[in-house]
Coordinates of C-alpha atoms in Angstrom, one line a residue:
Chain A
M1 CA -20.0 -79.7 -10.1
G2 CA -16.6 -81.3 -9.4
H3 CA -15.9 -81.5 -13.1
Y4 CA -16.9 -77.9 -13.6
V5 CA -14.5 -76.8 -10.8
I6 CA -11.7 -78.8 -12.2
R7 CA -12.3 -77.3 -15.7
R8 CA -12.4 -73.8 -14.4
L9 CA -9.2 -74.4 -12.4
L10 CA -7.5 -75.6 -15.5
Q11 CA -8.6 -72.6 -17.4
M12 CA -7.1 -70.4 -14.8
I13 CA -3.6 -71.7 -15.4
P14 CA -3.0 -69.9 -18.7
V15 CA -4.5 -66.7 -17.3
F16 CA -2.3 -66.9 -14.2
I17 CA 0.8 -67.6 -16.2
G18 CA 0.0 -64.8 -18.7
S19 CA -0.8 -62.1 -16.1
T20 CA 2.2 -62.9 -13.9
F21 CA 4.5 -63.2 -16.9
L22 CA 3.3 -59.8 -18.1
I23 CA 4.2 -58.2 -14.8
F24 CA 7.4 -60.1 -14.6
F25 CA 8.4 -58.9 -18.0
M26 CA 7.5 -55.3 -17.2
V27 CA 9.5 -55.3 -14.0
Y28 CA 12.5 -57.3 -15.0
A29 CA 12.9 -56.7 -18.7
L30 CA 11.7 -53.0 -19.0
G31 CA 13.3 -52.0 -15.8
D32 CA 16.8 -52.8 -14.4
P33 CA 16.5 -54.0 -10.8
V34 CA 20.3 -54.1 -10.2
A35 CA 20.7 -50.6 -11.4
A36 CA 17.8 -49.6 -9.2
L37 CA 19.6 -51.2 -6.2
F38 CA 22.5 -48.7 -6.6
G39 CA 20.3 -45.7 -7.0
D40 CA 21.9 -42.9 -8.9
R41 CA 25.4 -44.2 -8.7
A42 CA 26.8 -46.4 -11.4
P43 CA 27.5 -49.9 -9.9
D44 CA 30.8 -51.6 -10.0
P45 CA 30.6 -54.1 -12.9
A46 CA 32.0 -57.0 -10.9
V47 CA 29.6 -56.4 -8.0
A48 CA 26.7 -56.0 -10.4
A49 CA 27.6 -59.2 -12.1
Q50 CA 27.8 -61.0 -8.8
I51 CA 24.4 -59.7 -7.8
R52 CA 22.9 -60.7 -11.1
K53 CA 24.2 -64.2 -10.6
D54 CA 22.9 -64.4 -7.0
L55 CA 19.4 -63.2 -8.1
Y56 CA 19.4 -65.5 -11.1
L57 CA 19.2 -62.5 -13.4
D58 CA 22.0 -63.8 -15.7
H59 CA 19.7 -66.3 -17.3
P60 CA 17.2 -65.6 -20.2
L61 CA 13.9 -64.1 -19.1
G62 CA 11.9 -67.3 -19.6
A63 CA 14.2 -69.2 -17.4
Q64 CA 14.1 -66.4 -14.8
Y65 CA 10.4 -66.6 -14.7
V66 CA 10.3 -70.4 -14.4
H67 CA 12.9 -70.2 -11.6
Y68 CA 10.9 -67.5 -9.8
M69 CA 7.6 -69.4 -10.0
S70 CA 9.2 -72.6 -8.8
Q71 CA 10.5 -70.6 -5.8
V72 CA 7.1 -69.1 -5.2
F73 CA 5.3 -72.4 -5.1
A74 CA 7.9 -73.5 -2.6
G75 CA 6.8 -70.5 -0.5
N76 CA 9.8 -68.4 -1.1
F77 CA 9.0 -65.0 -2.5
G78 CA 12.5 -63.8 -2.3
T79 CA 14.0 -60.9 -0.4
A80 CA 13.1 -57.2 -0.8
F81 CA 16.1 -55.0 -1.4
N82 CA 16.2 -53.8 2.2
G83 CA 16.8 -57.4 3.4
Q84 CA 13.3 -58.2 4.6
A85 CA 11.7 -61.3 3.3
V86 CA 8.8 -60.5 0.9
T87 CA 6.6 -62.9 2.8
A88 CA 7.2 -60.8 6.0
L89 CA 6.1 -57.7 4.1
M90 CA 3.0 -59.6 2.9
G91 CA 2.2 -60.8 6.4
S92 CA 2.0 -57.2 7.7
A93 CA 0.3 -55.7 4.6
F94 CA -2.3 -58.2 3.5
P95 CA -4.3 -58.3 6.8
V96 CA -4.6 -54.5 6.7
T97 CA -5.8 -54.4 3.1
L98 CA -8.1 -57.3 3.7
R99 CA -9.8 -55.4 6.5
L100 CA -10.0 -52.3 4.3
T101 CA -11.5 -54.4 1.4
L102 CA -14.0 -56.0 3.9
V103 CA -15.2 -52.6 5.0
A104 CA -15.6 -51.5 1.4
I105 CA -17.5 -54.6 0.4
V106 CA -19.9 -54.2 3.3
F107 CA -20.6 -50.6 2.3
E108 CA -21.0 -51.6 -1.3
A109 CA -23.3 -54.5 -0.6
V110 CA -25.5 -53.0 2.1
I111 CA -25.8 -49.4 1.0
G112 CA -25.6 -50.2 -2.7
I113 CA -28.3 -52.9 -2.7
M114 CA -30.5 -50.9 -0.4
L115 CA -30.4 -47.8 -2.6
G116 CA -30.8 -49.9 -5.7
V117 CA -33.9 -51.7 -4.4
V118 CA -35.5 -48.5 -3.2
S119 CA -35.0 -46.7 -6.5
G120 CA -35.7 -49.7 -8.7
L121 CA -39.1 -50.2 -7.0
R122 CA -39.9 -46.5 -7.5
R123 CA -38.7 -46.1 -11.1
G124 CA -39.2 -42.7 -12.5
R125 CA -40.2 -41.0 -9.2
T126 CA -38.2 -38.4 -7.4
V127 CA -36.3 -40.8 -5.2
D128 CA -35.2 -42.8 -8.2
T129 CA -34.1 -39.7 -10.1
S130 CA -32.1 -38.3 -7.2
V131 CA -30.4 -41.7 -6.5
L132 CA -29.6 -41.9 -10.2
L133 CA -28.1 -38.4 -10.3
L134 CA -26.2 -39.1 -7.1
T135 CA -24.6 -42.3 -8.5
L136 CA -23.7 -40.5 -11.7
I137 CA -21.9 -37.8 -9.8
V138 CA -20.1 -40.3 -7.5
V139 CA -19.0 -42.4 -10.5
S140 CA -17.5 -39.2 -12.1
V141 CA -15.5 -38.1 -9.2
P142 CA -12.2 -39.9 -9.2
T143 CA -11.2 -41.7 -6.0
F144 CA -8.2 -39.5 -5.3
V145 CA -10.5 -36.4 -5.4
S146 CA -13.3 -37.8 -3.3
G147 CA -10.7 -39.2 -0.9
Y148 CA -9.0 -35.9 -0.3
V149 CA -12.3 -34.0 -0.1
L150 CA -13.8 -36.5 2.5
Q151 CA -10.6 -36.6 4.4
Y152 CA -10.6 -32.8 4.6
L153 CA -14.2 -32.6 5.6
F154 CA -14.4 -35.4 8.1
G155 CA -10.8 -35.5 9.3
V156 CA -9.7 -31.9 9.3
K157 CA -12.7 -29.6 9.2
W158 CA -15.2 -31.4 11.4
E159 CA -12.6 -33.5 13.2
L160 CA -14.9 -36.5 13.4
V161 CA -12.3 -39.1 12.5
N162 CA -8.5 -39.3 12.5
P163 CA -7.4 -38.1 9.0
S164 CA -4.4 -40.5 9.1
V165 CA -4.7 -44.2 9.9
S166 CA -2.3 -45.7 12.5
F167 CA 0.1 -48.5 11.7
A168 CA -2.0 -51.2 13.2
A169 CA -5.0 -50.0 11.2
P170 CA -7.9 -51.2 13.5
I171 CA -11.2 -51.5 11.7
D172 CA -12.8 -48.4 13.3
Q173 CA -10.1 -46.2 11.7
L174 CA -10.8 -47.9 8.3
I175 CA -14.4 -46.8 8.0
L176 CA -13.8 -43.6 6.2
P177 CA -11.1 -45.1 3.9
G178 CA -13.3 -48.1 3.3
L179 CA -16.1 -45.8 2.2
V180 CA -13.8 -43.9 -0.1
L181 CA -12.5 -47.1 -1.6
A182 CA -16.1 -48.4 -2.1
L183 CA -17.7 -45.2 -3.5
V184 CA -17.4 -45.8 -7.2
S185 CA -18.3 -49.5 -6.9
L186 CA -21.1 -48.6 -4.6
A187 CA -22.6 -46.4 -7.3
Y188 CA -22.3 -49.2 -9.8
V189 CA -23.9 -51.7 -7.4
T190 CA -26.8 -49.3 -6.9
R191 CA -27.4 -48.9 -10.6
L192 CA -27.0 -52.6 -11.3
T193 CA -29.5 -53.5 -8.6
R194 CA -31.9 -50.8 -9.7
T195 CA -31.9 -52.0 -13.4
S196 CA -32.2 -55.6 -12.3
I197 CA -35.0 -54.9 -9.8
A198 CA -36.9 -52.7 -12.3
E199 CA -36.7 -55.4 -15.0
N200 CA -37.7 -58.3 -12.7
A201 CA -40.5 -56.4 -11.0
R202 CA -42.5 -56.8 -14.2
A203 CA -41.9 -60.5 -14.4
D204 CA -44.7 -63.0 -14.3
Y205 CA -43.6 -64.7 -11.2
V206 CA -43.7 -61.5 -9.2
R207 CA -47.3 -60.9 -10.4
T208 CA -48.2 -64.5 -9.4
A209 CA -46.7 -64.0 -6.0
I210 CA -48.7 -60.8 -5.5
A211 CA -51.8 -62.4 -6.8
K212 CA -51.7 -65.3 -4.4
G213 CA -51.7 -62.8 -1.6
L214 CA -48.2 -62.8 -0.3
P215 CA -47.2 -59.7 1.8
R216 CA -45.3 -57.2 -0.2
G217 CA -42.1 -57.5 1.9
R218 CA -42.0 -61.2 1.4
V219 CA -42.5 -60.8 -2.4
I220 CA -39.6 -58.4 -2.5
R221 CA -37.3 -60.4 -0.3
R222 CA -37.9 -63.9 -1.4
H223 CA -39.0 -63.6 -5.0
L224 CA -37.8 -60.3 -6.5
L225 CA -34.5 -59.7 -4.6
R226 CA -33.2 -63.3 -4.9
N227 CA -33.7 -63.2 -8.7
S228 CA -32.3 -59.7 -9.1
L229 CA -29.1 -60.2 -7.2
I230 CA -27.3 -62.5 -9.6
P231 CA -25.6 -59.7 -11.7
V232 CA -24.9 -57.8 -8.5
V233 CA -23.2 -60.8 -6.9
T234 CA -21.1 -61.1 -10.1
F235 CA -20.0 -57.5 -9.9
I236 CA -19.2 -57.6 -6.2
G237 CA -17.2 -60.8 -6.6
T238 CA -15.1 -59.5 -9.4
D239 CA -14.7 -56.3 -7.6
I240 CA -12.8 -57.9 -4.6
G241 CA -9.7 -58.3 -6.7
A242 CA -10.1 -54.8 -8.2
L243 CA -10.5 -53.3 -4.7
M244 CA -7.5 -55.0 -3.3
G245 CA -5.3 -53.8 -6.2
G246 CA -7.1 -50.4 -6.5
A247 CA -6.4 -49.6 -2.9
I248 CA -3.1 -47.9 -3.9
V249 CA -4.8 -44.5 -4.1
T250 CA -6.9 -44.8 -1.0
E251 CA -4.0 -46.2 1.1
R252 CA -1.8 -43.4 -0.1
I253 CA -4.3 -40.7 0.9
F254 CA -5.0 -42.1 4.4
N255 CA -1.4 -43.4 5.0
I256 CA -2.5 -47.0 5.4
H257 CA 0.4 -49.4 5.3
G258 CA -1.3 -52.2 3.3
V259 CA -0.8 -53.9 0.0
G260 CA -1.2 -50.7 -2.0
Y261 CA 1.4 -48.9 0.1
Q262 CA 4.0 -51.7 -0.3
L263 CA 3.3 -51.9 -4.0
Y264 CA 3.6 -48.2 -4.5
Q265 CA 6.9 -48.0 -2.6
G266 CA 8.1 -51.2 -4.4
I267 CA 7.3 -49.8 -7.8
L268 CA 8.9 -46.4 -7.2
R269 CA 12.1 -47.9 -5.9
Q270 CA 12.0 -50.7 -8.5
N271 CA 12.0 -53.2 -5.7
S272 CA 11.3 -56.1 -8.1
P273 CA 10.8 -59.0 -5.7
T274 CA 8.2 -57.1 -3.7
V275 CA 6.2 -56.0 -6.8
V276 CA 6.1 -59.3 -8.6
G277 CA 5.4 -61.2 -5.4
F278 CA 2.5 -59.0 -4.4
V279 CA 1.0 -58.9 -7.9
T280 CA 1.2 -62.7 -8.0
I281 CA -0.9 -63.0 -4.9
L282 CA -3.3 -60.4 -6.2
V283 CA -3.8 -62.2 -9.4
I284 CA -4.6 -65.4 -7.5
V285 CA -7.1 -63.6 -5.3
F286 CA -8.8 -62.1 -8.4
L287 CA -9.0 -65.5 -10.1
M288 CA -10.3 -67.2 -7.0
A289 CA -12.9 -64.5 -6.4
N290 CA -14.2 -65.1 -10.0
L291 CA -14.4 -68.8 -9.5
L292 CA -16.3 -68.3 -6.2
V293 CA -18.8 -66.0 -8.0
D294 CA -19.5 -68.7 -10.6
L295 CA -20.1 -71.3 -7.9
L296 CA -22.3 -68.9 -5.9
Y297 CA -24.6 -68.7 -9.0
A298 CA -25.8 -72.3 -8.3
L299 CA -26.7 -71.3 -4.8
L300 CA -28.7 -68.2 -5.9
D301 CA -30.3 -69.7 -9.0
P302 CA -31.4 -73.3 -8.7
R303 CA -31.8 -73.4 -12.5
I304 CA -28.1 -73.2 -12.9
R305 CA -26.5 -76.6 -12.5
Y306 CA -22.9 -77.4 -13.2
A307 CA -22.8 -80.9 -14.7
Chain B
M1 CA -36.6 -56.6 -44.3
P2 CA -36.5 -53.9 -41.6
D3 CA -34.7 -50.7 -42.5
S4 CA -32.2 -50.9 -39.7
H5 CA -30.2 -53.5 -41.5
H6 CA -29.0 -51.1 -44.2
P7 CA -25.7 -49.6 -43.2
E8 CA -26.5 -46.5 -45.3
K9 CA -29.1 -45.4 -42.8
S10 CA -27.4 -46.3 -39.6
S11 CA -25.2 -43.4 -38.9
E12 CA -27.0 -40.6 -37.1
S13 CA -26.7 -39.8 -33.4
I14 CA -23.0 -40.6 -33.0
A15 CA -21.6 -37.8 -35.1
P16 CA -21.4 -35.2 -32.3
T17 CA -18.8 -37.2 -30.2
G18 CA -16.4 -37.2 -33.1
S19 CA -13.7 -39.1 -31.2
G20 CA -12.5 -41.2 -34.1
G21 CA -12.0 -45.0 -33.8
A22 CA -15.3 -46.8 -33.4
M23 CA -17.1 -43.8 -34.8
G24 CA -15.1 -43.8 -38.1
L25 CA -17.4 -46.3 -39.7
A26 CA -20.4 -44.3 -38.9
T27 CA -19.3 -40.7 -39.4
S28 CA -18.4 -41.3 -43.0
E29 CA -22.1 -41.4 -43.7
A30 CA -23.0 -38.5 -41.5
E31 CA -24.6 -36.7 -44.5
T32 CA -27.7 -38.7 -44.0
L33 CA -27.9 -37.2 -40.5
E34 CA -30.9 -35.0 -40.8
R35 CA -32.8 -36.9 -43.4
E36 CA -36.1 -38.1 -42.1
P37 CA -37.2 -41.4 -43.4
A38 CA -39.8 -41.3 -46.2
P39 CA -43.4 -41.6 -44.9
G40 CA -44.7 -45.1 -44.6
R41 CA -41.3 -46.7 -44.2
P42 CA -40.3 -48.0 -40.8
R43 CA -37.8 -45.9 -39.0
S44 CA -34.3 -47.3 -38.3
L45 CA -32.9 -47.9 -34.8
W46 CA -30.5 -44.9 -35.4
S47 CA -33.1 -42.4 -36.6
D48 CA -35.3 -43.4 -33.6
A49 CA -32.3 -43.0 -31.3
W50 CA -31.5 -39.6 -32.8
R51 CA -35.1 -38.4 -32.3
D52 CA -34.9 -39.5 -28.7
L53 CA -31.5 -37.8 -28.1
R54 CA -32.5 -34.5 -29.6
R55 CA -35.2 -34.2 -26.9
N56 CA -33.0 -35.5 -24.0
P57 CA -31.7 -32.7 -21.8
V58 CA -29.0 -34.9 -20.5
F59 CA -27.7 -35.4 -24.0
I60 CA -27.9 -31.7 -24.8
I61 CA -26.1 -30.6 -21.6
S62 CA -23.3 -33.2 -21.9
T63 CA -22.8 -32.4 -25.6
L64 CA -22.5 -28.7 -24.8
I65 CA -20.0 -29.4 -22.0
I66 CA -17.9 -31.6 -24.3
L67 CA -18.0 -29.2 -27.2
F68 CA -16.8 -26.4 -24.8
L69 CA -14.0 -28.7 -23.5
I70 CA -12.8 -29.6 -27.0
T71 CA -12.9 -25.9 -27.9
I72 CA -10.8 -24.8 -24.9
A73 CA -8.5 -27.8 -25.4
I74 CA -7.7 -26.6 -28.9
W75 CA -7.8 -22.8 -28.2
P76 CA -7.2 -22.2 -24.5
K77 CA -6.4 -18.6 -25.2
L78 CA -10.1 -18.0 -26.0
I79 CA -10.9 -17.8 -22.3
A80 CA -7.5 -17.6 -20.5
S81 CA -5.1 -14.9 -21.6
G82 CA -2.3 -15.8 -19.2
N83 CA 0.6 -18.3 -19.4
P84 CA 0.1 -21.4 -17.3
L85 CA 3.9 -21.7 -16.7
A86 CA 4.4 -18.0 -15.7
C87 CA 4.4 -18.2 -12.0
D88 CA 5.2 -15.7 -9.2
I89 CA 6.4 -17.4 -6.1
T90 CA 5.6 -14.4 -3.9
K91 CA 1.9 -15.2 -4.5
S92 CA 2.2 -18.8 -3.4
Q93 CA -1.1 -20.2 -2.2
D94 CA -2.8 -16.7 -2.3
G95 CA -6.6 -16.7 -2.6
A96 CA -8.6 -15.1 -5.4
A97 CA -7.5 -11.7 -6.6
P98 CA -8.8 -9.4 -9.4
G99 CA -7.9 -11.1 -12.7
H100 CA -7.1 -14.4 -10.9
P101 CA -10.6 -15.7 -9.9
F102 CA -9.3 -19.1 -8.7
G103 CA -6.3 -17.8 -6.8
F104 CA -2.7 -19.2 -6.9
D105 CA -1.1 -22.5 -6.4
I106 CA 2.1 -23.4 -4.4
Q107 CA 4.4 -22.2 -7.1
G108 CA 2.4 -19.0 -7.4
C109 CA 0.9 -20.0 -10.8
D110 CA -2.6 -18.8 -11.7
V111 CA -5.0 -21.7 -10.9
Y112 CA -7.6 -20.5 -13.4
T113 CA -5.1 -20.5 -16.3
R114 CA -3.8 -23.9 -15.3
T115 CA -7.2 -25.3 -15.0
V116 CA -8.1 -24.1 -18.5
Y117 CA -4.9 -25.4 -20.0
G118 CA -5.3 -28.7 -18.2
A119 CA -8.2 -29.6 -20.5
R120 CA -5.8 -30.2 -23.4
A121 CA -3.9 -33.1 -21.8
S122 CA -7.1 -34.7 -20.6
V123 CA -9.0 -34.5 -23.8
T124 CA -6.0 -35.6 -25.9
V125 CA -5.4 -38.6 -23.7
G126 CA -9.1 -39.5 -23.5
V127 CA -9.8 -39.1 -27.2
C128 CA -6.6 -40.9 -28.5
A129 CA -6.8 -43.7 -26.0
T130 CA -10.5 -44.3 -26.6
G131 CA -9.9 -44.2 -30.4
G132 CA -7.1 -46.7 -30.2
A133 CA -8.8 -49.0 -27.7
A134 CA -12.1 -48.9 -29.7
L135 CA -10.3 -49.6 -33.0
L136 CA -8.2 -52.4 -31.6
G137 CA -11.0 -53.8 -29.5
S138 CA -13.7 -53.8 -32.2
V139 CA -11.5 -55.2 -34.9
L140 CA -10.0 -58.0 -32.7
G141 CA -13.2 -58.7 -30.8
G142 CA -15.4 -58.5 -33.9
L143 CA -13.2 -60.9 -35.8
A144 CA -13.2 -63.3 -32.8
G145 CA -17.0 -63.2 -32.6
Y146 CA -17.4 -63.6 -36.4
F147 CA -14.9 -66.5 -36.9
G148 CA -15.1 -68.2 -33.5
G149 CA -12.9 -71.2 -33.1
W150 CA -9.3 -71.2 -31.9
W151 CA -8.9 -67.5 -32.6
D152 CA -11.8 -66.7 -30.4
A153 CA -10.5 -68.9 -27.6
L154 CA -7.1 -67.4 -27.8
L155 CA -8.4 -63.9 -27.7
S156 CA -10.7 -64.6 -24.8
R157 CA -7.7 -66.0 -22.8
I158 CA -5.6 -63.0 -23.7
S159 CA -8.2 -60.6 -22.6
D160 CA -8.6 -62.6 -19.4
V161 CA -4.9 -62.0 -18.8
F162 CA -5.4 -58.3 -19.0
F163 CA -8.5 -58.4 -16.9
G164 CA -6.4 -60.2 -14.2
I165 CA -4.1 -57.1 -13.7
P166 CA -5.7 -54.2 -11.8
I167 CA -5.4 -51.3 -14.1
V168 CA -3.9 -48.7 -11.8
L169 CA -1.3 -51.2 -10.7
G170 CA -0.4 -52.2 -14.2
G171 CA -0.1 -48.5 -15.1
L172 CA 2.3 -47.9 -12.2
V173 CA 4.5 -50.8 -13.1
F174 CA 4.5 -50.1 -16.8
L175 CA 4.8 -46.3 -16.7
S176 CA 7.4 -46.1 -13.9
V177 CA 10.0 -47.7 -16.2
V178 CA 9.2 -45.5 -19.1
T179 CA 11.4 -42.4 -19.4
N180 CA 9.5 -40.7 -22.2
T181 CA 7.6 -37.7 -20.8
T182 CA 5.1 -37.1 -23.6
V183 CA 1.5 -38.1 -23.5
W184 CA 2.1 -41.2 -25.8
P185 CA 3.3 -43.8 -23.2
V186 CA 0.1 -43.0 -21.2
I187 CA -2.1 -43.3 -24.3
G188 CA -0.3 -46.5 -25.3
F189 CA -0.7 -48.0 -21.9
I190 CA -4.4 -47.2 -21.7
V191 CA -5.0 -48.7 -25.2
L192 CA -3.1 -51.8 -24.1
L193 CA -5.2 -52.4 -21.0
G194 CA -8.4 -50.9 -22.3
W195 CA -9.0 -52.8 -25.6
P196 CA -10.1 -56.1 -24.0
Q197 CA -13.1 -54.5 -22.4
I198 CA -14.3 -53.0 -25.7
G199 CA -13.2 -56.2 -27.5
R200 CA -15.4 -58.3 -25.3
I201 CA -18.4 -56.1 -26.0
A202 CA -17.8 -56.1 -29.7
R203 CA -17.4 -59.9 -29.7
G204 CA -20.8 -60.3 -28.0
A205 CA -22.5 -57.9 -30.4
V206 CA -21.1 -59.5 -33.5
I207 CA -22.1 -63.0 -32.2
T208 CA -25.7 -61.6 -31.7
A209 CA -25.7 -59.9 -35.1
K210 CA -24.4 -62.8 -37.1
Q211 CA -27.2 -65.1 -36.1
N212 CA -29.8 -62.8 -37.7
D213 CA -31.7 -64.0 -40.8
Y214 CA -30.5 -61.2 -43.0
V215 CA -26.9 -62.4 -42.5
Q216 CA -28.0 -65.9 -43.7
A217 CA -29.8 -64.2 -46.6
A218 CA -26.8 -62.3 -47.6
R219 CA -24.7 -65.4 -47.4
A220 CA -27.2 -67.3 -49.5
L221 CA -27.0 -64.6 -52.1
G222 CA -23.3 -65.2 -52.3
A223 CA -21.9 -62.1 -50.5
S224 CA -18.3 -62.5 -49.5
G225 CA -17.1 -62.7 -45.9
P226 CA -15.6 -59.2 -45.7
R227 CA -18.8 -57.8 -47.3
I228 CA -21.1 -59.5 -44.8
L229 CA -18.9 -58.4 -41.9
L230 CA -18.6 -54.8 -43.0
R231 CA -21.9 -54.1 -44.6
H232 CA -24.3 -56.3 -42.6
I233 CA -22.8 -57.2 -39.3
A234 CA -20.7 -54.2 -38.3
P235 CA -23.5 -51.5 -38.7
N236 CA -25.7 -53.6 -36.4
A237 CA -23.1 -54.5 -33.9
I238 CA -21.5 -51.1 -33.5
A239 CA -24.1 -49.5 -31.1
P240 CA -22.9 -51.2 -27.9
V241 CA -19.3 -50.4 -28.8
I242 CA -20.1 -46.8 -29.2
V243 CA -21.8 -46.7 -25.8
V244 CA -19.0 -48.4 -24.0
A245 CA -16.4 -46.3 -25.8
T246 CA -18.1 -43.1 -24.8
I247 CA -18.3 -44.1 -21.2
A248 CA -14.7 -45.4 -21.3
L249 CA -13.5 -42.0 -22.6
G250 CA -14.7 -40.5 -19.3
T251 CA -13.0 -43.2 -17.2
Y252 CA -9.8 -43.0 -19.3
I253 CA -9.6 -39.3 -18.5
A254 CA -10.0 -40.2 -14.8
L255 CA -7.4 -42.9 -15.2
E256 CA -4.9 -40.5 -16.7
A257 CA -5.4 -38.1 -13.9
T258 CA -5.0 -40.9 -11.3
L259 CA -1.7 -42.0 -12.9
S260 CA -0.5 -38.4 -13.1
F261 CA -1.5 -38.0 -9.4
L262 CA 0.6 -41.0 -8.5
G263 CA 3.5 -39.5 -10.4
V264 CA 3.8 -41.9 -13.3
G265 CA 1.4 -40.4 -15.8
L266 CA 2.0 -37.0 -17.4
R267 CA 4.8 -35.1 -15.9
P268 CA 5.6 -31.4 -15.5
P269 CA 5.9 -29.1 -17.4
T270 CA 2.8 -30.7 -19.0
V271 CA -0.2 -29.0 -17.5
S272 CA -2.5 -31.6 -16.2
W273 CA -5.3 -31.7 -13.7
G274 CA -3.9 -34.8 -12.1
I275 CA -0.5 -33.2 -11.5
D276 CA -2.1 -30.0 -10.1
I277 CA -4.4 -32.1 -7.8
S278 CA -1.3 -34.1 -6.6
S279 CA 0.7 -31.0 -5.8
A280 CA -2.3 -29.3 -4.2
S281 CA -3.1 -32.3 -2.0
I282 CA -0.1 -31.6 0.3
Q283 CA -1.6 -28.2 1.2
I284 CA -5.2 -29.1 1.4
R285 CA -5.5 -27.9 5.0
N286 CA -4.2 -24.4 4.2
A287 CA -5.4 -23.8 0.7
P288 CA -8.2 -26.1 -0.4
H289 CA -9.0 -23.8 -3.4
M290 CA -5.9 -25.1 -5.2
L291 CA -7.3 -28.6 -5.2
L292 CA -11.0 -27.9 -5.7
W293 CA -10.8 -26.1 -9.1
P294 CA -8.8 -28.7 -11.1
A295 CA -10.7 -31.5 -9.2
G296 CA -14.0 -29.9 -10.2
A297 CA -13.0 -29.5 -13.8
L298 CA -11.8 -33.1 -13.9
S299 CA -15.0 -34.5 -12.4
L300 CA -17.2 -32.4 -14.7
T301 CA -15.3 -33.7 -17.7
V302 CA -15.7 -37.3 -16.7
L303 CA -19.3 -36.7 -15.8
A304 CA -20.0 -35.2 -19.2
F305 CA -18.7 -38.2 -21.1
I306 CA -20.4 -40.7 -18.8
M307 CA -23.7 -38.8 -19.2
L308 CA -23.3 -38.7 -23.0
G309 CA -22.6 -42.5 -23.1
E310 CA -25.7 -43.2 -21.0
A311 CA -27.9 -40.9 -23.0
I312 CA -26.8 -42.8 -26.2
R313 CA -27.4 -46.1 -24.5
D314 CA -30.8 -45.2 -23.3
A315 CA -31.7 -44.1 -26.8
L316 CA -30.3 -47.2 -28.4
D317 CA -31.7 -49.8 -25.9
P318 CA -35.3 -50.4 -26.8
R319 CA -35.9 -52.3 -23.5
L320 CA -35.6 -49.1 -21.5
R321 CA -38.0 -47.1 -23.5

């Protein structure tokens, strides 16, 4: 197990470097952060050169990247162009997005698995067909459409919830945005669970469990579900990273000041330290979630052992 | 030797999508499309799949929708006589009127005409991006699966890098610094971040196919590497790629709309559903009709491609029969 974890951690290093360098390249080489700082006016050459020197931008890109990463690992993410430390922005943004992601994951796991089990056990019946049709429609409607439609219905027309989330973003205000963020993944979880359950329901061990007289509920929970959830757990795990990064649209619709909001503002204003810093953290979250999923396998399936 | 291993007979069912790229290998032999296998010979995977598909209502409906979309993308004038850029500000946000069934948007443009014309951008981006990603992904992924070794390891790490970047986020960063306002940067970006997904599928399919006995047999008979890869492995590994590419086409269209919605994808004066939804979203309380029509068209398009991909997958996957 220890060896496996170490090997996986080592494998992460090139991926981490690659992803962060790619973003670093796009932000610093394709865009011009110093010109962005001056907006539409042309900067005074001497001032621009001084800023470049201060921000370490007068070095080759590779050296800039190494310098930036060494700063990051010392806990210094630099300063956003408005003078705030990037870490301060992170401190206010990440907890909000974390809560939002949490709500989304709960929706995904609870509703998704429940619908999947119900339709997987009744394959070919009306319930199954309607769930399948519903997931198909949900997958096809892009988040920014479903977001606005649900916001309009629940927030404006029926006035059940506040259409805009307050700055503190308590969890009860995040329920509708969390649902919107989860919708597409929720449909995938449903379908994945359904296929997995339907496949395993024909397995020999399920027949054995039924034959030895176990109650139906116990067969489903202890035998069928546990074996069927492995691909679902994989999906939900890898989805954590995607949800945190993909919250840009949802956060924009519901005016949530989280990671997506900061990133969107940062990108539009070419606020390079903010963008690269936030993306670096997101890449780490994504890689860690993937590792966690692989380790969870051993817990769910005793046949899998990491030597 | 079962029939399905002959590339000559493995082309049916995918012809209707016609979106280039991955389909190129197959459509060149589309003439064999209607030919039923001679009696007594086992049917191939593809002719089986085609027989299934012809009877599948999901396949028929989605194909009809897609054909309709492609038609109006090429000739929007067939069903919309107006000009999408001819707007009358005095009619801003008006509801439906005679000759203008969907009403008017903020600028006073006819929502119906704009919705019809919006198909062109979506279909162009979807088809080109899928073609590019499928071509790049299946070539790189297929070679990695066939040769293995360091090339495979390198490619796997590279695709991991792309998987590590959330796609909407990458699109925002990449496209916000691009000043070109045509569809090509959007297509280029989607190809860049989309190919690893298809490459991974192609790699797995090639690894499965190359372990088959007939590949060993071909090698024993002295067939060259390219010949084995193109004539024996590719026809048997292309099915999953086609399925993933068709579904991806739908998601790429949604992605283009999302990027346009965020203001970095297509830009006015290009007519795009994403742009129209974005500008309508501000006024959703007063005039929801401006948002619902382009949003409905977009969702229906994505739905059609996903349905088509799933119908093909169900027909090709014997486990689900």
